[in-house]
Amino acid sequence: MPPGPGFHAGGRPGCRPDLFRGPMHTPPRTGVRAPRGRVTGMLEPSAAPARTTMARNASVSVIIPTWNEAKYLPALLDSLQNQTRSPLEILIADSESTDGTQDLAEARGALLVPGDPRGPGEGRNRGARAARGDVFLFVDADCITPPDLLDAIVAAFEAPGVIGGATGFMPARGNAAERALFSLANGYQRAMTLWGFPHNAGYCFFFRREAFQALGGLREDMPLNETHDLALRSRSLGRFVILPQAVLTSMRRFRTYGYVRTILKEYIASTILYYATGRTSAERFRPAPAR
């Protein structure tokens, strides 16, 4: 079946060296709260998955990394509750929040997977270790998902060779200049993916379970661009696509740290450094205060 309209396939499969070490630690599922403790290694790469299409009844695990997200998390959970396809589970990979995020997550019926504050890459990997779904959907806590997102994700896997992808992203309460800026960023993500260099801005992305595990998950030694790195490495397994659906996200980082610093340093400079060296700067922004 040819790929459906509205999303772009990645380029030719390529090979990159394995960047992951360490055992895979799977926390037992004990009701709502998973046991607290440090995860000592990244995901252990597994065998590459067979390149087959996925059944329409595939289950989706939603994984949300959090650190003091009590202000934004309810809107995301509401949007997930209003999906045309219900997720199998929602996992909150929390990193020692002090603002009530953990209590809020449990009150809303999410599975809490707590751990040390070691960055969103580690948090996403920690959530993936506890997830049971056929598909892993990773969403930032300050995003709002469109109601047909889960259906669109499962439908994307009907195209041969698709193993993962990302959505678009737009400001939730942006002015005209901010919407124009995000439109340019979306165009860059789609163009790079179409030209064979899959790009993943990280706001909202998804992978088949087997593909994510075969890739070893996200690099935890990268403070920035770890989601982009994952998309590039995925070329060795199949196609990474961009859906037409877009999540809405807050502008808190831009408005707190400033547009010039955020765009030039966090996005442009770190991306150039990644392409040049395979790494990014050790300095990383913590999530901006809720505003």
Tab-separated table of C-alpha atoms in Angstrom:
chain	number	residue	atom	x	y	z
A	1	MET	CA	0.000	0.000	0.000
A	2	PRO	CA	1.512	3.404	-0.892
A	3	PRO	CA	1.996	5.887	1.941
A	4	GLY	CA	-1.068	7.904	2.710
A	5	PRO	CA	-1.237	11.632	2.024
A	6	GLY	CA	0.023	14.145	4.499
A	7	PHE	CA	3.137	12.533	5.881
A	8	HIS	CA	6.627	12.186	4.506
A	9	ALA	CA	8.785	9.119	4.539
A	10	GLY	CA	12.374	9.099	5.631
A	11	GLY	CA	15.129	8.439	3.159
A	12	ARG	CA	17.144	5.362	2.382
A	13	PRO	CA	18.000	3.171	5.370
A	14	GLY	CA	21.473	3.918	6.658
A	15	CYS	CA	23.753	2.502	9.302
A	16	ARG	CA	25.080	4.232	12.394
A	17	PRO	CA	27.147	2.661	15.162
A	18	ASP	CA	25.334	1.424	18.230
A	19	LEU	CA	25.516	4.093	20.930
A	20	PHE	CA	23.841	2.261	23.791
A	21	ARG	CA	25.217	0.194	26.594
A	22	GLY	CA	23.877	-1.205	29.808
A	23	PRO	CA	21.186	-3.653	30.881
A	24	MET	CA	17.517	-3.098	30.415
A	25	HIS	CA	15.779	-2.781	33.754
A	26	THR	CA	12.045	-3.428	33.621
A	27	PRO	CA	10.252	-2.208	36.761
A	28	PRO	CA	7.443	-4.486	37.930
A	29	ARG	CA	3.932	-3.175	37.552
A	30	THR	CA	2.366	-2.776	40.977
A	31	GLY	CA	-0.954	-1.063	40.567
A	32	VAL	CA	-0.559	2.601	39.748
A	33	ARG	CA	2.880	3.455	41.114
A	34	ALA	CA	6.063	1.806	39.854
A	35	PRO	CA	8.899	1.419	42.369
A	36	ARG	CA	11.178	4.393	42.887
A	37	GLY	CA	14.865	4.046	42.146
A	38	ARG	CA	17.710	4.930	39.829
A	39	VAL	CA	17.835	3.354	36.400
A	40	THR	CA	21.465	2.417	35.876
A	41	GLY	CA	21.554	1.826	32.133
A	42	MET	CA	19.903	2.677	28.866
A	43	LEU	CA	17.777	0.282	26.915
A	44	GLU	CA	19.637	-2.733	25.626
A	45	PRO	CA	19.287	-2.903	21.831
A	46	SER	CA	17.262	-5.924	20.725
A	47	ALA	CA	16.899	-7.707	17.415
A	48	ALA	CA	15.662	-5.576	14.530
A	49	PRO	CA	11.897	-5.956	13.952
A	50	ALA	CA	10.463	-7.516	10.825
A	51	ARG	CA	9.287	-4.814	8.435
A	52	THR	CA	5.603	-5.630	8.466
A	53	THR	CA	2.497	-3.499	8.705
A	54	MET	CA	0.639	-3.192	11.983
A	55	ALA	CA	-2.905	-4.298	12.791
A	56	ARG	CA	-5.570	-1.615	13.157
A	57	ASN	CA	-6.282	-2.811	16.702
A	58	ALA	CA	-2.722	-2.089	17.856
A	59	SER	CA	-2.458	-0.748	21.396
A	60	VAL	CA	-0.787	2.583	22.192
A	61	SER	CA	1.112	3.445	25.380
A	62	VAL	CA	1.439	7.190	25.992
A	63	ILE	CA	4.658	8.190	27.789
A	64	ILE	CA	4.982	11.681	29.294
A	65	PRO	CA	8.225	12.871	30.943
A	66	THR	CA	7.519	15.397	33.711
A	67	TRP	CA	9.290	17.746	36.107
A	68	ASN	CA	6.945	20.135	37.943
A	69	GLU	CA	4.224	20.053	35.282
A	70	ALA	CA	1.101	20.350	37.458
A	71	LYS	CA	-0.028	23.474	35.593
A	72	TYR	CA	0.124	21.990	32.094
A	73	LEU	CA	-0.468	18.265	32.608
A	74	PRO	CA	-4.279	18.405	33.102
A	75	ALA	CA	-4.854	19.880	29.637
A	76	LEU	CA	-2.748	17.142	28.037
A	77	LEU	CA	-4.559	14.409	29.967
A	78	ASP	CA	-7.910	15.908	28.949
A	79	SER	CA	-6.884	15.826	25.290
A	80	LEU	CA	-5.785	12.202	25.593
A	81	GLN	CA	-9.085	11.307	27.258
A	82	ASN	CA	-10.940	12.822	24.286
A	83	GLN	CA	-9.137	10.737	21.651
A	84	THR	CA	-11.218	8.857	19.097
A	85	ARG	CA	-9.066	5.831	20.006
A	86	SER	CA	-8.365	5.200	23.684
A	87	PRO	CA	-4.750	4.617	24.733
A	88	LEU	CA	-3.899	1.364	26.452
A	89	GLU	CA	-2.224	3.300	29.271
A	90	ILE	CA	-0.732	6.663	30.154
A	91	LEU	CA	2.629	6.581	31.902
A	92	ILE	CA	4.021	9.607	33.741
A	93	ALA	CA	7.826	9.353	33.944
A	94	ASP	CA	8.274	11.903	36.714
A	95	SER	CA	11.607	13.288	37.907
A	96	GLU	CA	11.070	14.290	41.545
A	97	SER	CA	8.424	16.955	40.986
A	98	THR	CA	7.598	19.108	44.003
A	99	ASP	CA	4.457	20.843	42.723
A	100	GLY	CA	1.944	18.001	43.030
A	101	THR	CA	2.517	16.510	39.574
A	102	GLN	CA	2.750	12.967	40.946
A	103	ASP	CA	-0.461	13.227	42.988
A	104	LEU	CA	-2.268	14.755	40.022
A	105	ALA	CA	-1.127	11.951	37.717
A	106	GLU	CA	-2.270	9.235	40.106
A	107	ALA	CA	-5.605	10.967	40.698
A	108	ARG	CA	-6.207	10.954	36.945
A	109	GLY	CA	-5.494	7.222	36.697
A	110	ALA	CA	-2.081	7.423	35.043
A	111	LEU	CA	0.708	4.986	35.838
A	112	LEU	CA	3.448	6.820	37.723
A	113	VAL	CA	7.024	5.804	36.901
A	114	PRO	CA	9.177	7.956	39.214
A	115	GLY	CA	12.921	8.381	39.033
A	116	ASP	CA	15.835	10.740	39.455
A	117	PRO	CA	15.950	14.041	37.492
A	118	ARG	CA	18.373	13.023	34.750
A	119	GLY	CA	16.770	14.658	31.734
A	120	PRO	CA	13.834	13.962	29.399
A	121	GLY	CA	15.728	11.294	27.439
A	122	GLU	CA	16.202	9.179	30.541
A	123	GLY	CA	12.613	9.842	31.571
A	124	ARG	CA	11.257	8.673	28.236
A	125	ASN	CA	13.408	5.531	28.365
A	126	ARG	CA	12.209	4.861	31.908
A	127	GLY	CA	8.600	5.134	30.802
A	128	ALA	CA	9.235	2.854	27.828
A	129	ARG	CA	10.623	0.151	30.122
A	130	ALA	CA	7.307	0.058	31.971
A	131	ALA	CA	5.058	0.336	28.894
A	132	ARG	CA	3.074	-2.593	27.461
A	133	GLY	CA	1.671	-1.213	24.198
A	134	ASP	CA	2.452	-2.158	20.617
A	135	VAL	CA	3.222	1.521	19.960
A	136	PHE	CA	5.053	4.015	22.188
A	137	LEU	CA	3.783	7.605	21.907
A	138	PHE	CA	5.991	10.206	23.609
A	139	VAL	CA	4.414	13.605	24.345
A	140	ASP	CA	5.786	16.631	26.191
A	141	ALA	CA	3.717	17.566	29.230
A	142	ASP	CA	2.926	21.086	27.999
A	143	CYS	CA	1.334	19.855	24.756
A	144	ILE	CA	-2.301	19.312	23.755
A	145	THR	CA	-3.045	16.521	21.284
A	146	PRO	CA	-5.640	16.627	18.459
A	147	PRO	CA	-8.520	14.163	18.988
A	148	ASP	CA	-7.639	11.927	16.023
A	149	LEU	CA	-3.943	11.587	16.848
A	150	LEU	CA	-3.907	7.969	18.053
A	151	ASP	CA	-5.998	6.823	15.095
A	152	ALA	CA	-3.646	8.645	12.718
A	153	ILE	CA	-0.595	7.047	14.324
A	154	VAL	CA	-1.928	3.505	13.989
A	155	ALA	CA	-3.030	4.220	10.406
A	156	ALA	CA	0.483	5.446	9.537
A	157	PHE	CA	1.867	1.981	10.247
A	158	GLU	CA	-0.265	0.538	7.437
A	159	ALA	CA	2.299	1.908	4.983
A	160	PRO	CA	5.120	-0.572	4.334
A	161	GLY	CA	8.336	-0.008	6.222
A	162	VAL	CA	7.090	2.658	8.639
A	163	ILE	CA	8.602	2.160	12.098
A	164	GLY	CA	8.073	5.590	13.659
A	165	GLY	CA	7.295	9.228	13.148
A	166	ALA	CA	6.455	12.602	14.621
A	167	THR	CA	3.698	15.182	14.491
A	168	GLY	CA	3.743	18.839	13.666
A	169	PHE	CA	3.730	21.425	16.442
A	170	MET	CA	2.201	24.876	16.827
A	171	PRO	CA	1.985	27.384	19.706
A	172	ALA	CA	-1.099	27.007	21.876
A	173	ARG	CA	-1.430	30.741	22.520
A	174	GLY	CA	0.992	32.248	20.053
A	175	ASN	CA	0.895	35.579	18.286
A	176	ALA	CA	1.264	35.956	14.521
A	177	ALA	CA	5.076	36.079	14.672
A	178	GLU	CA	5.235	32.958	16.831
A	179	ARG	CA	2.899	31.061	14.528
A	180	ALA	CA	5.041	32.053	11.557
A	181	LEU	CA	8.193	30.914	13.378
A	182	PHE	CA	6.664	27.536	14.164
A	183	SER	CA	5.416	27.157	10.594
A	184	LEU	CA	9.010	27.563	9.392
A	185	ALA	CA	10.196	24.993	11.931
A	186	ASN	CA	7.523	22.554	10.763
A	187	GLY	CA	8.582	23.061	7.170
A	188	TYR	CA	12.191	22.347	8.107
A	189	GLN	CA	11.189	19.137	9.901
A	190	ARG	CA	9.160	17.910	6.926
A	191	ALA	CA	11.779	18.888	4.342
A	192	MET	CA	14.677	17.256	6.187
A	193	THR	CA	12.649	14.071	6.624
A	194	LEU	CA	11.627	14.039	2.965
A	195	TRP	CA	15.267	14.528	1.894
A	196	GLY	CA	16.418	11.496	3.836
A	197	PHE	CA	17.526	13.119	7.106
A	198	PRO	CA	14.603	12.409	9.472
A	199	HIS	CA	14.114	15.222	11.964
A	200	ASN	CA	12.262	14.913	15.255
A	201	ALA	CA	11.675	18.126	17.184
A	202	GLY	CA	10.638	16.029	20.183
A	203	TYR	CA	7.290	17.574	21.097
A	204	CYS	CA	5.337	14.480	20.086
A	205	PHE	CA	6.727	11.363	18.394
A	206	PHE	CA	6.029	7.645	18.212
A	207	PHE	CA	7.676	4.304	17.479
A	208	ARG	CA	6.727	0.683	17.192
A	209	ARG	CA	7.747	-1.042	20.395
A	210	GLU	CA	10.092	-3.428	18.594
A	211	ALA	CA	11.775	-0.607	16.677
A	212	PHE	CA	12.331	1.547	19.763
A	213	GLN	CA	13.829	-1.399	21.603
A	214	ALA	CA	15.996	-2.406	18.634
A	215	LEU	CA	17.410	1.128	18.521
A	216	GLY	CA	18.181	1.036	22.234
A	217	GLY	CA	15.896	3.960	23.001
A	218	LEU	CA	17.099	7.521	23.403
A	219	ARG	CA	20.642	8.542	24.200
A	220	GLU	CA	20.801	9.693	27.806
A	221	ASP	CA	24.185	11.404	27.426
A	222	MET	CA	22.738	14.073	25.117
A	223	PRO	CA	21.177	17.096	26.847
A	224	LEU	CA	19.706	18.269	23.528
A	225	ASN	CA	18.827	16.708	20.163
A	226	GLU	CA	18.407	13.211	21.591
A	227	THR	CA	15.063	12.894	19.782
A	228	HIS	CA	16.626	14.062	16.515
A	229	ASP	CA	19.427	11.529	16.992
A	230	LEU	CA	16.866	8.757	17.475
A	231	ALA	CA	15.077	9.681	14.245
A	232	LEU	CA	18.326	9.629	12.273
A	233	ARG	CA	19.334	6.254	13.694
A	234	SER	CA	15.915	4.840	12.834
A	235	ARG	CA	16.853	4.895	9.124
A	236	SER	CA	18.663	1.606	9.711
A	237	LEU	CA	15.310	-0.084	10.426
A	238	GLY	CA	12.762	1.592	8.179
A	239	ARG	CA	10.887	4.803	7.457
A	240	PHE	CA	10.309	7.734	9.803
A	241	VAL	CA	7.276	9.820	8.808
A	242	ILE	CA	5.763	13.192	9.678
A	243	LEU	CA	2.004	13.253	10.269
A	244	PRO	CA	-0.175	16.201	9.205
A	245	GLN	CA	-1.611	16.386	12.719
A	246	ALA	CA	-0.005	18.962	15.018
A	247	VAL	CA	0.111	19.223	18.785
A	248	LEU	CA	-0.281	22.592	20.487
A	249	THR	CA	2.566	23.509	22.825
A	250	SER	CA	3.315	26.298	25.273
A	251	MET	CA	5.733	29.132	24.482
A	252	ARG	CA	7.146	29.188	28.020
A	253	ARG	CA	10.741	28.415	27.065
A	254	PHE	CA	10.895	31.123	24.410
A	255	ARG	CA	9.277	33.714	26.659
A	256	THR	CA	11.394	32.835	29.701
A	257	TYR	CA	14.836	32.489	28.117
A	258	GLY	CA	14.258	34.770	25.138
A	259	TYR	CA	13.798	34.048	21.453
A	260	VAL	CA	17.377	34.745	20.368
A	261	ARG	CA	18.990	32.569	23.022
A	262	THR	CA	16.528	29.722	22.577
A	263	ILE	CA	16.610	29.642	18.772
A	264	LEU	CA	20.306	30.319	18.216
A	265	LYS	CA	21.778	28.359	21.102
A	266	GLU	CA	19.380	25.543	21.865
A	267	TYR	CA	18.220	24.780	18.353
A	268	ILE	CA	20.581	26.063	15.657
A	269	ALA	CA	23.940	25.830	17.464
A	270	SER	CA	23.172	22.477	19.071
A	271	THR	CA	22.016	21.015	15.740
A	272	ILE	CA	25.179	22.164	13.954
A	273	LEU	CA	27.286	20.733	16.782
A	274	TYR	CA	25.406	17.440	16.577
A	275	TYR	CA	25.946	17.079	12.818
A	276	ALA	CA	29.624	17.966	13.231
A	277	THR	CA	30.484	15.813	16.250
A	278	GLY	CA	27.550	13.503	17.001
A	279	ARG	CA	27.080	15.243	20.361
A	280	THR	CA	25.596	18.412	21.794
A	281	SER	CA	26.706	20.855	24.445
A	282	ALA	CA	26.729	19.630	28.034
A	283	GLU	CA	24.740	22.709	29.040
A	284	ARG	CA	21.023	22.162	28.949
A	285	PHE	CA	17.965	24.196	29.779
A	286	ARG	CA	15.735	22.879	32.517
A	287	PRO	CA	12.037	23.221	31.763
A	288	ALA	CA	10.999	26.823	32.176
A	289	PRO	CA	8.790	27.660	35.159
A	290	ALA	CA	5.087	27.175	34.502
A	291	ARG	CA	3.655	30.411	33.139
